[in-house]
Coordinates of C-alpha atoms and ligand atoms in Angstrom, one line a residue:
M1 CA -236.5 125.4 1.7
R2 CA -238.8 128.1 0.2
R3 CA -239.1 131.1 2.6
N4 CA -241.8 133.7 2.4
S5 CA -244.1 135.7 4.5
E6 CA -246.7 133.0 4.7
M7 CA -244.4 130.8 6.7
T8 CA -244.1 131.3 10.4
E9 CA -240.8 130.2 11.8
D10 CA -240.5 129.1 15.4
I11 CA -237.3 131.1 16.2
A12 CA -235.7 134.0 14.4
I13 CA -232.3 135.1 15.5
V14 CA -231.5 138.6 14.2
G15 CA -227.7 138.9 14.0
G16 CA -225.1 136.2 13.3
G17 CA -222.2 137.5 15.4
P18 CA -220.8 135.4 18.3
A19 CA -224.1 135.7 20.3
G20 CA -226.5 134.8 17.5
A21 CA -224.3 132.2 15.8
Y22 CA -223.5 130.4 19.0
L23 CA -227.2 130.3 20.0
G24 CA -228.1 128.9 16.6
Y25 CA -225.4 126.3 17.1
L26 CA -226.6 125.3 20.5
L27 CA -230.2 125.1 19.5
G28 CA -229.3 123.1 16.3
Q29 CA -227.5 120.6 18.5
R30 CA -230.7 120.0 20.3
G31 CA -232.7 119.6 17.1
I32 CA -234.2 123.2 17.1
N33 CA -233.4 124.8 13.8
A34 CA -233.5 128.6 14.1
A35 CA -233.3 131.1 11.3
I36 CA -230.3 133.4 11.6
Y37 CA -230.7 136.8 9.8
D38 CA -227.4 138.4 8.9
D39 CA -226.1 139.7 5.5
S40 CA -222.7 140.8 6.7
H41 CA -220.4 137.8 6.4
P42 CA -217.6 137.4 5.7
R43 CA -216.3 140.6 7.3
E44 CA -213.7 141.9 9.8
K45 CA -215.7 143.4 12.6
P46 CA -214.2 146.4 14.4
C47 CA -212.8 144.8 17.5
G48 CA -209.6 144.1 19.4
G49 CA -210.4 140.4 19.1
G50 CA -208.9 139.7 22.5
I51 CA -210.2 136.4 23.9
T52 CA -209.5 136.0 27.6
P53 CA -208.3 132.8 29.2
S54 CA -211.5 132.7 31.1
A55 CA -213.5 132.8 27.9
R56 CA -211.4 130.0 26.4
E57 CA -211.8 127.9 29.6
K58 CA -215.6 128.4 29.6
F59 CA -216.1 127.9 25.8
P60 CA -213.8 125.1 24.5
L61 CA -215.2 125.9 21.0
L62 CA -212.9 129.0 21.0
R63 CA -209.9 126.7 21.2
E64 CA -211.0 125.0 18.0
I65 CA -210.9 128.0 15.7
P66 CA -208.9 126.7 12.7
S67 CA -207.3 130.1 12.0
S68 CA -206.4 133.1 12.3
Y69 CA -205.3 133.8 15.9
R70 CA -202.3 134.6 17.9
Y71 CA -201.3 134.0 21.5
V72 CA -199.5 136.6 23.6
D73 CA -198.5 136.2 27.1
K74 CA -197.6 139.7 28.1
I75 CA -199.3 143.1 28.4
L76 CA -197.5 146.4 28.4
F77 CA -199.6 148.8 30.6
I78 CA -198.8 152.5 30.1
S79 CA -200.0 155.2 32.6
P80 CA -201.3 158.6 31.6
E81 CA -197.8 160.1 32.4
G82 CA -196.2 157.4 30.2
K83 CA -194.9 155.1 32.9
E84 CA -194.6 151.5 31.6
A85 CA -195.1 148.2 33.3
M86 CA -194.8 144.9 31.4
V87 CA -196.8 142.0 33.0
G88 CA -197.0 138.3 32.1
G89 CA -198.6 135.4 33.7
Q90 CA -201.7 135.0 31.5
T91 CA -202.0 133.9 27.9
L92 CA -204.4 136.0 25.8
M93 CA -205.6 135.0 22.4
N94 CA -206.1 137.7 19.7
V95 CA -208.4 136.6 16.9
S96 CA -209.5 137.9 13.6
R97 CA -213.3 138.5 13.9
E98 CA -213.7 137.5 10.2
H99 CA -212.4 134.0 11.2
L100 CA -213.9 133.7 14.6
D101 CA -217.4 134.8 13.6
G102 CA -217.2 132.9 10.3
Y103 CA -216.2 129.8 12.2
L104 CA -219.1 130.1 14.7
L105 CA -221.6 130.8 12.0
H106 CA -220.4 127.8 10.0
Q107 CA -220.8 125.6 13.1
A108 CA -224.4 126.9 13.5
V109 CA -225.3 126.1 10.0
D110 CA -223.7 122.7 10.2
A111 CA -225.8 122.0 13.3
G112 CA -229.0 122.9 11.4
A113 CA -229.5 126.6 11.7
Q114 CA -230.7 128.3 8.5
L115 CA -228.8 131.4 7.5
V116 CA -230.9 134.1 5.9
E117 CA -228.5 136.5 4.3
E118 CA -230.7 139.6 4.6
R119 CA -230.5 142.7 6.7
V120 CA -233.5 143.2 9.0
T121 CA -234.9 146.7 8.7
G122 CA -237.5 146.4 11.5
V123 CA -239.5 144.0 13.6
V124 CA -243.1 144.4 14.8
E125 CA -245.2 142.3 17.2
E126 CA -248.6 141.5 15.9
A127 CA -251.0 139.1 17.6
N128 CA -248.2 137.2 19.4
T129 CA -246.2 136.8 16.2
W130 CA -243.2 138.8 15.1
R131 CA -243.3 140.4 11.6
I132 CA -239.7 140.7 10.4
R133 CA -239.0 143.1 7.6
T134 CA -235.8 142.8 5.6
E135 CA -234.5 144.6 2.5
K136 CA -235.9 141.7 0.4
G137 CA -239.1 140.6 2.0
E138 CA -241.2 139.9 5.1
Y139 CA -241.1 136.9 7.4
R140 CA -242.9 135.8 10.6
S141 CA -241.7 134.1 13.7
R142 CA -243.1 133.1 17.1
L143 CA -240.0 133.9 19.1
I144 CA -237.4 136.6 18.2
V145 CA -233.9 136.9 19.5
G146 CA -232.0 140.2 19.2
A147 CA -228.4 139.3 18.7
D148 CA -227.9 142.2 16.4
G149 CA -225.3 144.2 18.3
V150 CA -225.3 147.6 19.9
N151 CA -227.8 149.2 17.4
S152 CA -230.2 146.3 17.7
V153 CA -233.5 146.7 15.8
V154 CA -235.0 144.0 18.1
R155 CA -234.0 146.1 21.1
D156 CA -235.7 149.1 19.4
S157 CA -239.0 147.2 19.4
T158 CA -238.7 145.8 22.9
V159 CA -236.9 147.8 25.7
G160 CA -235.7 150.6 23.5
R161 CA -232.4 151.8 22.2
I162 CA -229.3 151.9 24.5
S163 CA -229.0 155.6 25.6
R164 CA -226.0 157.6 24.5
D165 CA -224.8 157.7 28.1
D166 CA -224.4 154.0 28.3
I167 CA -222.6 153.6 25.0
G168 CA -218.9 153.9 24.2
A169 CA -217.2 155.0 20.9
C170 CA -214.1 153.5 19.4
I171 CA -211.9 154.1 16.4
G172 CA -208.8 152.4 15.1
Y173 CA -207.0 150.7 12.3
F174 CA -206.3 147.2 11.2
A175 CA -202.6 147.5 10.5
R176 CA -199.5 145.4 9.8
D177 CA -197.7 145.3 13.2
V178 CA -197.3 141.6 13.6
E179 CA -193.8 141.5 15.0
R180 CA -194.9 142.5 18.4
D181 CA -195.5 139.6 20.8
Y182 CA -197.4 141.5 23.6
N183 CA -200.6 143.5 23.9
V184 CA -200.4 147.2 24.7
M185 CA -202.9 149.1 26.9
R186 CA -202.3 152.9 27.2
F187 CA -204.3 155.0 29.5
F188 CA -204.9 158.8 29.4
K189 CA -205.7 161.5 31.9
G190 CA -209.4 162.4 32.0
F191 CA -210.4 159.5 29.6
Q192 CA -212.5 156.6 30.6
G193 CA -211.0 154.0 28.3
Y194 CA -207.7 153.2 26.7
A195 CA -205.7 152.8 23.5
W196 CA -204.6 149.3 22.5
I197 CA -202.5 147.3 20.2
F198 CA -203.6 143.7 19.9
P199 CA -201.3 141.8 17.5
R200 CA -203.0 139.1 15.5
E201 CA -201.7 136.4 13.1
T202 CA -201.7 138.5 9.9
H203 CA -202.4 142.0 11.2
S204 CA -203.0 144.0 14.4
S205 CA -206.0 145.8 15.8
I206 CA -204.9 149.3 17.0
G207 CA -207.5 151.5 18.5
V208 CA -208.7 153.8 21.2
G209 CA -212.0 154.0 22.8
L210 CA -214.8 153.6 25.2
D211 CA -215.3 157.2 26.5
I212 CA -218.2 158.6 24.4
K213 CA -217.6 162.1 26.1
Q214 CA -214.2 162.1 24.2
A215 CA -215.7 161.0 20.9
K216 CA -214.6 164.1 19.1
N217 CA -211.0 163.8 20.5
L218 CA -210.5 160.1 19.7
K219 CA -208.7 160.8 16.4
G220 CA -206.2 163.0 18.3
Y221 CA -205.6 160.3 21.0
L222 CA -205.2 157.6 18.3
D223 CA -202.7 159.6 16.2
G224 CA -200.7 160.5 19.2
F225 CA -200.6 156.9 20.4
I226 CA -199.5 155.6 17.0
D227 CA -196.8 158.3 16.8
E228 CA -195.5 157.3 20.2
Y229 CA -195.7 153.5 20.1
C230 CA -195.9 152.3 16.5
P231 CA -194.8 155.1 14.2
G232 CA -194.7 154.1 10.5
I233 CA -197.0 151.1 10.8
E234 CA -198.6 150.2 7.6
K235 CA -202.4 150.9 8.0
I236 CA -204.7 148.4 6.2
S237 CA -208.1 150.0 6.9
P238 CA -209.7 152.3 9.4
Y239 CA -212.6 151.4 11.6
G240 CA -215.1 153.1 13.9
A241 CA -217.8 151.5 16.1
L242 CA -220.0 151.9 19.1
I243 CA -219.9 149.5 22.1
P244 CA -222.2 149.2 25.1
A245 CA -220.4 150.7 28.1
A246 CA -222.9 151.3 30.8
R247 CA -222.3 154.3 33.1
H248 CA -225.2 153.7 35.5
P249 CA -225.9 150.4 37.3
G250 CA -229.6 151.1 36.7
F251 CA -229.0 150.2 33.0
Y252 CA -228.9 146.5 34.0
K253 CA -232.3 146.7 35.6
L254 CA -234.0 146.7 32.1
P255 CA -235.4 143.3 31.2
C256 CA -233.6 141.3 28.6
A257 CA -236.4 138.8 27.8
G258 CA -240.1 138.5 27.6
A259 CA -242.6 135.7 26.7
N260 CA -241.6 135.8 23.0
W261 CA -238.4 137.8 22.8
V262 CA -234.8 137.7 24.1
L263 CA -231.9 140.1 23.8
I264 CA -228.3 138.7 24.0
G265 CA -224.8 140.0 23.7
D266 CA -224.3 143.6 22.7
A267 CA -228.0 143.9 21.9
A268 CA -228.5 143.3 25.7
G269 CA -225.7 145.7 26.6
H270 CA -223.7 142.9 28.1
V271 CA -220.1 144.2 27.8
D272 CA -217.6 144.9 30.5
P273 CA -218.1 148.6 31.0
I274 CA -214.5 149.1 32.1
L275 CA -212.5 147.1 29.6
G276 CA -214.9 146.5 26.8
E277 CA -214.7 142.7 26.8
G278 CA -217.9 141.4 25.1
I279 CA -217.2 138.2 23.3
R280 CA -217.2 136.1 26.4
Y281 CA -220.6 137.6 27.5
A282 CA -222.1 137.2 24.0
L283 CA -221.3 133.4 24.2
W284 CA -222.4 133.2 27.8
D285 CA -225.7 134.9 27.0
A286 CA -226.2 132.5 24.0
E287 CA -225.7 129.5 26.3
L288 CA -228.2 130.8 28.9
A289 CA -230.7 131.8 26.2
A290 CA -230.4 128.3 24.7
E291 CA -231.2 126.8 28.1
A292 CA -234.3 129.0 28.5
I293 CA -235.5 128.5 25.0
I294 CA -235.0 124.7 25.1
D295 CA -236.9 124.8 28.4
G296 CA -239.8 126.5 26.6
K297 CA -239.5 129.6 28.8
P298 CA -237.6 132.3 26.9
K299 CA -238.4 134.8 29.7
R300 CA -236.3 132.7 32.1
F301 CA -233.2 134.1 30.3
D302 CA -233.6 137.3 32.2
S303 CA -233.2 135.6 35.6
L304 CA -230.4 133.3 34.2
W305 CA -228.1 136.0 33.0
R306 CA -228.8 138.0 36.2
Q307 CA -227.6 135.0 38.3
A308 CA -224.5 134.7 36.1
C309 CA -223.3 138.3 35.5
Y310 CA -225.6 141.0 36.9
Q311 CA -223.6 141.6 40.1
D312 CA -220.3 141.8 38.3
F313 CA -221.6 144.3 35.7
V314 CA -223.1 146.5 38.4
E315 CA -219.8 146.4 40.4
A316 CA -217.9 147.3 37.3
C317 CA -220.2 150.3 36.7
R318 CA -219.6 151.5 40.2
L319 CA -215.8 151.1 39.9
R320 CA -215.6 152.8 36.5
E321 CA -215.0 156.4 37.8
F322 CA -212.6 155.1 40.5
V323 CA -210.5 153.0 38.1
Y324 CA -210.2 155.8 35.5
D325 CA -209.3 158.5 38.0
P326 CA -206.0 159.8 36.6
G327 CA -204.3 159.5 40.1
M328 CA -205.4 155.9 40.4
L329 CA -204.2 155.0 37.0
E330 CA -200.8 156.5 37.7
R331 CA -200.5 154.8 41.1
G332 CA -201.9 151.6 39.7
V333 CA -199.4 151.3 36.8
D334 CA -196.6 152.2 39.3
L335 CA -197.8 149.5 41.7
I336 CA -198.1 146.9 38.9
S337 CA -194.4 147.5 38.2
R338 CA -193.4 147.1 41.8
S339 CA -195.7 144.4 43.3
E340 CA -196.0 141.0 41.7
T341 CA -199.2 140.4 43.7
F342 CA -200.9 143.6 42.4
A343 CA -199.7 142.8 38.9
G344 CA -201.3 139.4 39.2
I345 CA -204.6 140.9 40.3
M346 CA -204.6 143.3 37.4
M347 CA -203.8 140.6 35.0
G348 CA -206.6 138.6 36.5
I349 CA -209.0 141.5 35.7
V350 CA -207.8 141.7 32.1
A351 CA -207.8 137.9 31.7
G352 CA -211.4 137.7 33.1
T353 CA -210.2 135.4 35.9
Q354 CA -210.7 138.0 38.6
S355 CA -214.3 139.2 39.1
Y356 CA -215.1 142.9 39.8
S357 CA -217.3 141.9 42.7
G358 CA -214.5 140.0 44.4
L359 CA -211.9 142.7 43.6
W360 CA -212.0 144.7 46.9
G361 CA -211.8 141.6 49.1
R362 CA -208.8 140.3 47.2
V363 CA -207.0 143.7 47.2
I364 CA -207.6 144.1 51.0
N365 CA -206.5 140.6 51.8
S366 CA -203.3 141.1 49.6
L367 CA -202.5 144.5 51.0
P368 CA -199.8 143.5 53.4
R369 CA -198.0 141.5 50.8
M370 CA -198.3 144.3 48.2
I371 CA -196.9 146.8 50.6
A372 CA -194.0 144.6 51.5
E373 CA -193.2 143.9 47.8
A374 CA -193.4 147.7 47.0
K375 CA -191.1 148.5 49.9
Q376 CA -188.7 145.8 48.9
D377 CA -188.6 147.3 45.4
R378 CA -187.8 150.7 46.9
A379 CA -185.0 149.3 49.1
P380 CA -181.6 150.9 48.6
G381 CA -179.5 149.0 46.1
K382 CA -182.6 147.5 44.4
G383 CA -182.8 148.0 40.7
Ligands
FAD401 C1 -213.5 148.6 18.8 C2 -214.0 147.4 19.6 C3 -213.0 146.6 20.2 C4 -213.5 145.5 21.0 N1 -212.5 144.6 21.5 C5 -213.0 143.5 22.1 C6 -212.0 142.6 22.6 O1 -210.8 142.7 22.4 N2 -212.4 141.5 23.2 C7 -213.8 141.3 23.5 O2 -214.2 140.3 24.1 N3 -214.7 142.2 23.0 C8 -214.3 143.3 22.4 N4 -215.3 144.1 21.9 C9 -216.7 143.8 22.1 C10 -217.2 142.8 21.1 O3 -216.8 143.1 19.8 C11 -218.7 142.6 21.2 O4 -219.1 142.6 22.6 C12 -219.1 141.3 20.6 O5 -218.8 141.3 19.2 C13 -220.6 141.1 20.8 O6 -221.1 140.0 20.0 P1 -222.6 140.1 19.5 O7 -222.8 138.8 18.7 O8 -223.5 140.4 20.6 O9 -222.7 141.3 18.5 P2 -221.9 141.6 17.2 O10 -220.5 141.0 17.2 O11 -222.0 143.1 17.0 O12 -222.7 140.9 16.1 C14 -224.0 141.4 15.6 C15 -224.2 140.8 14.3 O13 -225.5 141.2 13.9 C16 -225.5 141.7 12.6 N5 -226.6 142.7 12.5 C17 -226.7 143.9 13.0 N6 -227.8 144.5 12.7 C18 -228.5 143.6 11.9 C19 -229.7 143.7 11.2 N7 -230.5 144.7 11.3 N8 -230.1 142.6 10.5 C20 -229.3 141.5 10.4 N9 -228.1 141.4 11.0 C21 -227.7 142.5 11.7 C22 -224.1 142.3 12.4 O14 -223.8 142.3 11.0 C23 -223.3 141.3 13.2 O15 -222.8 140.3 12.4 C24 -214.9 145.3 21.1 C25 -215.8 146.1 20.6 C26 -215.4 147.2 19.8 C27 -216.4 148.1 19.2

């Protein structure tokens, strides 16, 4: 089909990552053929690529990725002082984003979405129509969806850029460290975030991040982490990226949709501000946006995502300081190693099966058992 500025599309999705591609796929399945603007594929997006059991359960499509992924069923937690606790009980999937995103985009195009391989340089609303500028031309659309990640140009023209305070910074390497059959999460004193090793099928993602206040020290943390836990790894390529990581619950009060615009995924800031999980929320947003758009009421997306995730994001924001308190991290990793119940709760958080809003209730209810387990572990003759 010929495309030019004279045509007005019904729906333009800027960004063909998980959020935009999955939305294009869901709309296509209902006979609504959106245009997806993205010039980046194929590419390996800076990411851990960790897909939680909860994401796989909710989105069976994730279980159908033809390649390149790897399942691990253990996580090594390391405290700021270096205490280690290996925990199992949940199966995590680590994917290559080149393959995951490529697969989702392929599904979208197969379902009828039109891929426009151009980078959008700006969007402007004029008389109820969006004028979309790309490096190659200009287009128009009645509805615009910002699925263009943390630096969203659609967000710039609607609610405005995510403030520096509500953003995290990450750096890392894709590297050959594929013998490892467990994920690593290493915490640091005075650092709201962690370093990770997520082994994938053909390479690993090794990185450190979230705390923007530590942005200038990230390289030091990363180098120290590699020296300690995987010295001599063969680095393939370095990466650096920003990630939404809200510090203030008020961040989530901003609207994510209007009469003719919607923001989803990272563009909406919908990433777990403690652990940085975003793929599940990107797909979830896409599902809810599809529902609102098919219903002819894009603005409804704003109430749909609030019903689904608002409370949990706000609770995570409130817990962030507490969780990353160095004393808490030290005691937490110690308790993980001594109480099976507490280890299960922590694995639930990482696996996305334990909500933040239900966390306190679960911890309080499990306290007697956790204390008994920890005492038993300390009993003379144990270990
Ligand atoms: C270092 C790091 C590690 C992470 N690890 C994990 C993890 O292990 N598990 C997890 O669940 N989440 C993780 N995340 C978060 C996760 O990567 C994101 O939340 C997720 O990718 C969001 O999907 P999205 O589709 O909203 O945005 P993105 O994946 O960012 O996709 C946006 C797409 O839009 C395109 N785009 C951007 N601007 C334009 C433009 N102007 N014009 C056209 N196209 C444009 C981009 O090329 C991209 O393809 C991590 C993030 C980082 C930075």
